[in-house]
PDB file of C-alpha atoms in Angstrom:
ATOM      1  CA  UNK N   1       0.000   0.000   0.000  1.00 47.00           C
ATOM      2  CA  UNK N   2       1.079   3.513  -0.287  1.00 52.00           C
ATOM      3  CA  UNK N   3       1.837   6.119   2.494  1.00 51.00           C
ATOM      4  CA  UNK N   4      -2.152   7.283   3.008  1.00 55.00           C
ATOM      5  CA  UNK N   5      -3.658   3.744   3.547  1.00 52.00           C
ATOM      6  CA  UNK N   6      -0.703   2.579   5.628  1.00 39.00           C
ATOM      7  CA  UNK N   7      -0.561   5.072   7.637  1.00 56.00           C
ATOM      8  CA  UNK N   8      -4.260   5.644   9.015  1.00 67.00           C
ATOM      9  CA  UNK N   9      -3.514   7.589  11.702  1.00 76.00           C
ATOM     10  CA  UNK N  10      -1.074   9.471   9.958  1.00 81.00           C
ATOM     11  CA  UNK N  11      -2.396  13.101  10.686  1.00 85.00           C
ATOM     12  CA  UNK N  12      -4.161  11.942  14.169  1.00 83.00           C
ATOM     13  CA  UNK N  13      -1.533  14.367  16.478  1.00 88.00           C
ATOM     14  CA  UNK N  14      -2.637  17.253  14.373  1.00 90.00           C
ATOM     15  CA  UNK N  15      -5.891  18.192  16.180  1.00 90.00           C
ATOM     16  CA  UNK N  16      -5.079  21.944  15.361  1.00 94.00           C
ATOM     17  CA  UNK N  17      -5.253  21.449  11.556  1.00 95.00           C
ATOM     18  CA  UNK N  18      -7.931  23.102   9.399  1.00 97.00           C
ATOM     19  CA  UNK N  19      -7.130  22.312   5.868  1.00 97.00           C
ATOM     20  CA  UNK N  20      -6.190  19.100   4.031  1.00 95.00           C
ATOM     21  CA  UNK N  21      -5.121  18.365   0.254  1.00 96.00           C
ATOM     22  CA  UNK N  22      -3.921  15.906  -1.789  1.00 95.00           C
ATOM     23  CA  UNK N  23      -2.956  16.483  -5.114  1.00 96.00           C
ATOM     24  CA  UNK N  24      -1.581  14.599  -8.422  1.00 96.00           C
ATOM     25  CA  UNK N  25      -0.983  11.878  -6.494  1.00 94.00           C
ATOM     26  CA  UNK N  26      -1.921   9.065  -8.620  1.00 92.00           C
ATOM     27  CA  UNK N  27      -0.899   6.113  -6.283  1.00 93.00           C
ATOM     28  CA  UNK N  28      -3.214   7.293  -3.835  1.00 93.00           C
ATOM     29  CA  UNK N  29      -5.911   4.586  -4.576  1.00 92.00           C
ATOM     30  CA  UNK N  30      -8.188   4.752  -1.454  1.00 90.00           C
ATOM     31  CA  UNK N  31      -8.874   6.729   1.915  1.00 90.00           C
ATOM     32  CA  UNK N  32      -9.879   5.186   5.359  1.00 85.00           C
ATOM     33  CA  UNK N  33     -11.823   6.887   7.366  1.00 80.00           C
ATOM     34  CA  UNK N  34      -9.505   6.949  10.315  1.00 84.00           C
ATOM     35  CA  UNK N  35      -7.217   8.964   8.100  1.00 85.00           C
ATOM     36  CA  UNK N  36      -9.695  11.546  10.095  1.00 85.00           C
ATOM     37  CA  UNK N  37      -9.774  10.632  13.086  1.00 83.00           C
ATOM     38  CA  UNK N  38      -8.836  13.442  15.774  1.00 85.00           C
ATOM     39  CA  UNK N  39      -8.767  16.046  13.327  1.00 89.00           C
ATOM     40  CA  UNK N  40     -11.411  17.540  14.755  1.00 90.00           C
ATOM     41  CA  UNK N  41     -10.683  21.451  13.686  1.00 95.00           C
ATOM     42  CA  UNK N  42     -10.524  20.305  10.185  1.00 96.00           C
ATOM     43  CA  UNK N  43     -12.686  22.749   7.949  1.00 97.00           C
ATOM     44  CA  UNK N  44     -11.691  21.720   4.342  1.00 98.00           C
ATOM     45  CA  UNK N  45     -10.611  18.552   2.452  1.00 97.00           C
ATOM     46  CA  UNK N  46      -9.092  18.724  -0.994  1.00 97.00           C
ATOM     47  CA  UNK N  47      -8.782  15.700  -3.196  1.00 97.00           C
ATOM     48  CA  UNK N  48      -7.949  16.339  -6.756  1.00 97.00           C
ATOM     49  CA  UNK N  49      -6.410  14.407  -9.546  1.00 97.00           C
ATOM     50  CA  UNK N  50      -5.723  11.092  -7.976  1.00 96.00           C
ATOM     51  CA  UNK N  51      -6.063   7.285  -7.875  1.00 95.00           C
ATOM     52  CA  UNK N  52      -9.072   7.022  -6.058  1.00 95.00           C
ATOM     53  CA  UNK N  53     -12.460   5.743  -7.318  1.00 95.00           C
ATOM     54  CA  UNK N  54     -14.491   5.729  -4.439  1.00 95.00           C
ATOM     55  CA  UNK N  55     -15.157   7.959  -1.364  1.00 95.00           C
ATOM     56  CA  UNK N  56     -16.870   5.460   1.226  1.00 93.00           C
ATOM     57  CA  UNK N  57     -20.004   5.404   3.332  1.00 92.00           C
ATOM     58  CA  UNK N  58     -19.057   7.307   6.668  1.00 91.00           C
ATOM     59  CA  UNK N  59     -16.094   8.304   4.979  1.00 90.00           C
ATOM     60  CA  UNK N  60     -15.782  11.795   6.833  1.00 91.00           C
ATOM     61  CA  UNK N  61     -17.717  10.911  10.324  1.00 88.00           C
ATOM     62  CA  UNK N  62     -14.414  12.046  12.075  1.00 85.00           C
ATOM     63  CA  UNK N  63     -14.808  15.156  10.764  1.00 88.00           C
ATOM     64  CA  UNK N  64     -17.893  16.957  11.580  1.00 90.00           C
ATOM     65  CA  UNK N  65     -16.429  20.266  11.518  1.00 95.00           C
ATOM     66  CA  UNK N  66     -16.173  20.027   7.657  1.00 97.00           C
ATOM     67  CA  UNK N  67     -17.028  23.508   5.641  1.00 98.00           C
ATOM     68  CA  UNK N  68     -15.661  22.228   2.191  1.00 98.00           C
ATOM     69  CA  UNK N  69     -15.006  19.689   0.517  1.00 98.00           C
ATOM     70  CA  UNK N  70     -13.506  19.743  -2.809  1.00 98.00           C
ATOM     71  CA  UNK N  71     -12.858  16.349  -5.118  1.00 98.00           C
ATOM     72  CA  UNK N  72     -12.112  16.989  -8.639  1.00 97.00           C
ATOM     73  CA  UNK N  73     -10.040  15.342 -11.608  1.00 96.00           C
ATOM     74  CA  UNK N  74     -10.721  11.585 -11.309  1.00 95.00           C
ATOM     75  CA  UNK N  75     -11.274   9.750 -14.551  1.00 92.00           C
ATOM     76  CA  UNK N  76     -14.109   7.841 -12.712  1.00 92.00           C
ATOM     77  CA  UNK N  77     -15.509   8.275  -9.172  1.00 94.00           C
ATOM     78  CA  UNK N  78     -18.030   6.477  -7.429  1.00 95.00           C
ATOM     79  CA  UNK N  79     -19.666   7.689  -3.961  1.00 95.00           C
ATOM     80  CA  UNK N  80     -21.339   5.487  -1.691  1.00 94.00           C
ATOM     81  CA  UNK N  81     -24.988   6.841  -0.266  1.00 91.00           C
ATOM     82  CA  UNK N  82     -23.851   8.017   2.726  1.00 93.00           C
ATOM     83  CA  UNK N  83     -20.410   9.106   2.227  1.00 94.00           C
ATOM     84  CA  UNK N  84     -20.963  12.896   3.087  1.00 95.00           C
ATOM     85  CA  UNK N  85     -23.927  11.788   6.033  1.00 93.00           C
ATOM     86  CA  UNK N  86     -23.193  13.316   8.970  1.00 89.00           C
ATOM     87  CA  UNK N  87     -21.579  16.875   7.845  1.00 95.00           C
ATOM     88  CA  UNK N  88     -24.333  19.259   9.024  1.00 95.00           C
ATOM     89  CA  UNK N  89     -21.908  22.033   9.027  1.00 97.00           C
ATOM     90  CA  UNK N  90     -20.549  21.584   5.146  1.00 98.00           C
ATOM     91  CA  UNK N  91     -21.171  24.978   2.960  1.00 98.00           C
ATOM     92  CA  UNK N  92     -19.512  24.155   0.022  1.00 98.00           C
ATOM     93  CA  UNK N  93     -19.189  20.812  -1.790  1.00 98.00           C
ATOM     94  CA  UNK N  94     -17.634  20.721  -5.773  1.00 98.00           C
ATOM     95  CA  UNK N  95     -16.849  17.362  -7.454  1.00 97.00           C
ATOM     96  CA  UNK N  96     -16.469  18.402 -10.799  1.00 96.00           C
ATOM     97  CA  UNK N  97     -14.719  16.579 -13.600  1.00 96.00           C
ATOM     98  CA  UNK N  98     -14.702  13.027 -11.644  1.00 94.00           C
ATOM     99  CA  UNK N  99     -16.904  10.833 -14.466  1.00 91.00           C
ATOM    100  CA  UNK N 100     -19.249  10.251 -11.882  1.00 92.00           C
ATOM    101  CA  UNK N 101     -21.988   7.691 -13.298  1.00 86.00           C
ATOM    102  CA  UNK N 102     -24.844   7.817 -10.989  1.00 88.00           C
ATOM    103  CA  UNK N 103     -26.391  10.272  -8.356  1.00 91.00           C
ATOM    104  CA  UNK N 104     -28.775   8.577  -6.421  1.00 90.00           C
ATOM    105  CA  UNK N 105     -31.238   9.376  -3.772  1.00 91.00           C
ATOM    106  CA  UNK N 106     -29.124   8.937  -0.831  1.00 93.00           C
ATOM    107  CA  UNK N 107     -25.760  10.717  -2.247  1.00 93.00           C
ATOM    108  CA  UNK N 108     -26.511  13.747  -0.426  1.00 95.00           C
ATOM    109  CA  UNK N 109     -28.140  12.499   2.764  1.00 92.00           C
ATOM    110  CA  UNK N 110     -27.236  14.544   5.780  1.00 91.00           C
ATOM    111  CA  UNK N 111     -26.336  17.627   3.898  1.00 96.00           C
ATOM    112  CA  UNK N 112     -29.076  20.214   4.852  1.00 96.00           C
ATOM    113  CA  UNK N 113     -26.929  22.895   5.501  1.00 97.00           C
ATOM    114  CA  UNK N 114     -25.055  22.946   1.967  1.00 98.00           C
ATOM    115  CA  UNK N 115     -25.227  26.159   0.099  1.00 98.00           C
ATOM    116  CA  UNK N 116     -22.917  25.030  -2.916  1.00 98.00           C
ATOM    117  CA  UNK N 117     -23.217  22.296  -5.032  1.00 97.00           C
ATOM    118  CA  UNK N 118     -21.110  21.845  -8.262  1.00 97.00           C
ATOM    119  CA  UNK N 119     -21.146  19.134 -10.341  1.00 95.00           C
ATOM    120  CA  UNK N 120     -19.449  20.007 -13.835  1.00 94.00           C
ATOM    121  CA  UNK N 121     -18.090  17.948 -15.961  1.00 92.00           C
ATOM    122  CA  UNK N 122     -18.620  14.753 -14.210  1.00 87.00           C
ATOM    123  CA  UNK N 123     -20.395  12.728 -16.841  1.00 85.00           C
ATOM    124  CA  UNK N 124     -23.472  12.228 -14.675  1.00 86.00           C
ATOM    125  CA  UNK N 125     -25.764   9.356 -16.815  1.00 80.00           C
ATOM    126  CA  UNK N 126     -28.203   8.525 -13.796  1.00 83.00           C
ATOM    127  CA  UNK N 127     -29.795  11.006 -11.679  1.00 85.00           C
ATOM    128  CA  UNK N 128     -33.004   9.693  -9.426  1.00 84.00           C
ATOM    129  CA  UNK N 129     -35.674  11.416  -8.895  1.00 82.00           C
ATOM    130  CA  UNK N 130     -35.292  12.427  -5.260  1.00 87.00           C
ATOM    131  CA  UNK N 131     -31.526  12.821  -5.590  1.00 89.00           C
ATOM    132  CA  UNK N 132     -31.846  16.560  -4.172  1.00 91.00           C
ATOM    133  CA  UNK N 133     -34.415  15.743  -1.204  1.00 93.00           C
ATOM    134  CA  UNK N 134     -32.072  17.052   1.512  1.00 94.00           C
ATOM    135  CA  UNK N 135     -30.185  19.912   0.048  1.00 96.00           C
ATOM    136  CA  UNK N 136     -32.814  22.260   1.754  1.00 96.00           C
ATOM    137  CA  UNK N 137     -30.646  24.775   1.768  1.00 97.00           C
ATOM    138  CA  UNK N 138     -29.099  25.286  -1.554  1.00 97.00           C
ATOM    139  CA  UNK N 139     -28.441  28.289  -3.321  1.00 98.00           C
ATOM    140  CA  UNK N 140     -25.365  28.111  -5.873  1.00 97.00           C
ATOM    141  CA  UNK N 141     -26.274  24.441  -8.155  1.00 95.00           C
ATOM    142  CA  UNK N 142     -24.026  24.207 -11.057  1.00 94.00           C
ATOM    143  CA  UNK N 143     -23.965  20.870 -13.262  1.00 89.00           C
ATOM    144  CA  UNK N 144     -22.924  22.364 -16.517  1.00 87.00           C
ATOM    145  CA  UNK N 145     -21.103  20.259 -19.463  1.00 85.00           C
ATOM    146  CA  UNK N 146     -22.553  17.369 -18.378  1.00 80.00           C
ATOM    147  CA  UNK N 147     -24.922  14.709 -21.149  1.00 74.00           C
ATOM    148  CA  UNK N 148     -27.660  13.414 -18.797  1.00 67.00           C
ATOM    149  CA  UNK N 149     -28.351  10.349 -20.804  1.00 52.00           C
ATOM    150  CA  UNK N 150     -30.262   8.644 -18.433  1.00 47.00           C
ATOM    151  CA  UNK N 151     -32.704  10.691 -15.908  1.00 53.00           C
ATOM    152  CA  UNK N 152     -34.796   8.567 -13.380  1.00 52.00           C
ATOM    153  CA  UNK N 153     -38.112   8.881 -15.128  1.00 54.00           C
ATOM    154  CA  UNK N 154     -40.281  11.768 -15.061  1.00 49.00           C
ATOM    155  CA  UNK N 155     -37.577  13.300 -13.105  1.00 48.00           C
ATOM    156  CA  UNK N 156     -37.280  17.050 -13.089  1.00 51.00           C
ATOM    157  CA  UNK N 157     -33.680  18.018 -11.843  1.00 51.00           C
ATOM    158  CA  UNK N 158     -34.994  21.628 -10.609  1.00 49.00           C
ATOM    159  CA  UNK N 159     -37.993  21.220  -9.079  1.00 47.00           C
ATOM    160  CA  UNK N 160     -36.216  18.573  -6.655  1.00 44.00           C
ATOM    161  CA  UNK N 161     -34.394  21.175  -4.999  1.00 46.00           C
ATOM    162  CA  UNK N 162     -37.244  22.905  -3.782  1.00 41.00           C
TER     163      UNK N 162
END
């Protein structure tokens, strides 16, 4: 394994930290959860152009203090329904360009408090129907550049954020 997913506790004496990226690191394949754990001030997580295909259920349950979250640049992504449960206090969340397939009606369970959502570029093909149930507070939605080739039927992508 590489340094990340050996090394779960890596970052665990750095209670004080607030921001967190990793970058055009292609070996970097997967993230435990306990890659988290005690970083309790952490406000934003930045995962771009990597190996990883798939941010886990719970992924971020250490981490409740979360404002952003940013995961772009990965040729194909998928996210598991719960992945982002839990982060009340998350603003901002952008995952564009990561050839993500599906959205589905759990993806953004727990988020109530999100203002931003961006999903550009991300080669979205599925989106249910409820997919947008709990972003109650939403205000900046961008999914431009993206083919919707599949849409849960008589799904209206707007009127779901209401």
């Amino acid at each position: 394994g590489n340094l990340i997913q050996s090394k779960s506790n890596l970052f665990s004496n750095l209670k004080n930290l607030k921001e967190l990226e990793f970058a055009h690191i292609r070996n970097l394949t997967s993230i435990d959860s306990n890659l988290f754990n005690n970083l309790i001030c952490l406000e934003k997580f930045v995962l771009k152009n990597t190996g990883v295909e798939l941010i886990k259920d719970y992924l971020f349950r250490n981490s409740l203090n979360l404002k952003s979250i940013i995961i772009e640049l990965h040729k194909s992504l998928k996210i598991e329904s719960n992945a982002f449960n839990g982060l009340s206090n998350l603003k901002c969340l952008l995952l564009n360009s990561n050839g993500i397939q599906e959205i589905n009606d759990e993806t953004f369970n727990g988020l109530e408090n999100l203002i931003e959502l961006k999903l550009t570029e991300s080669k979205i093909k599925k989106v249910d129907k409820k997919s947008f149930k709990y972003l109650k507070s939403l205000q900046i939605f961008n999914v431009y550049f993206n083919t919707f080739q599949l849409i849960n039927e008589s799904s209206n992508l707007i009127s779901n954020i209401d």
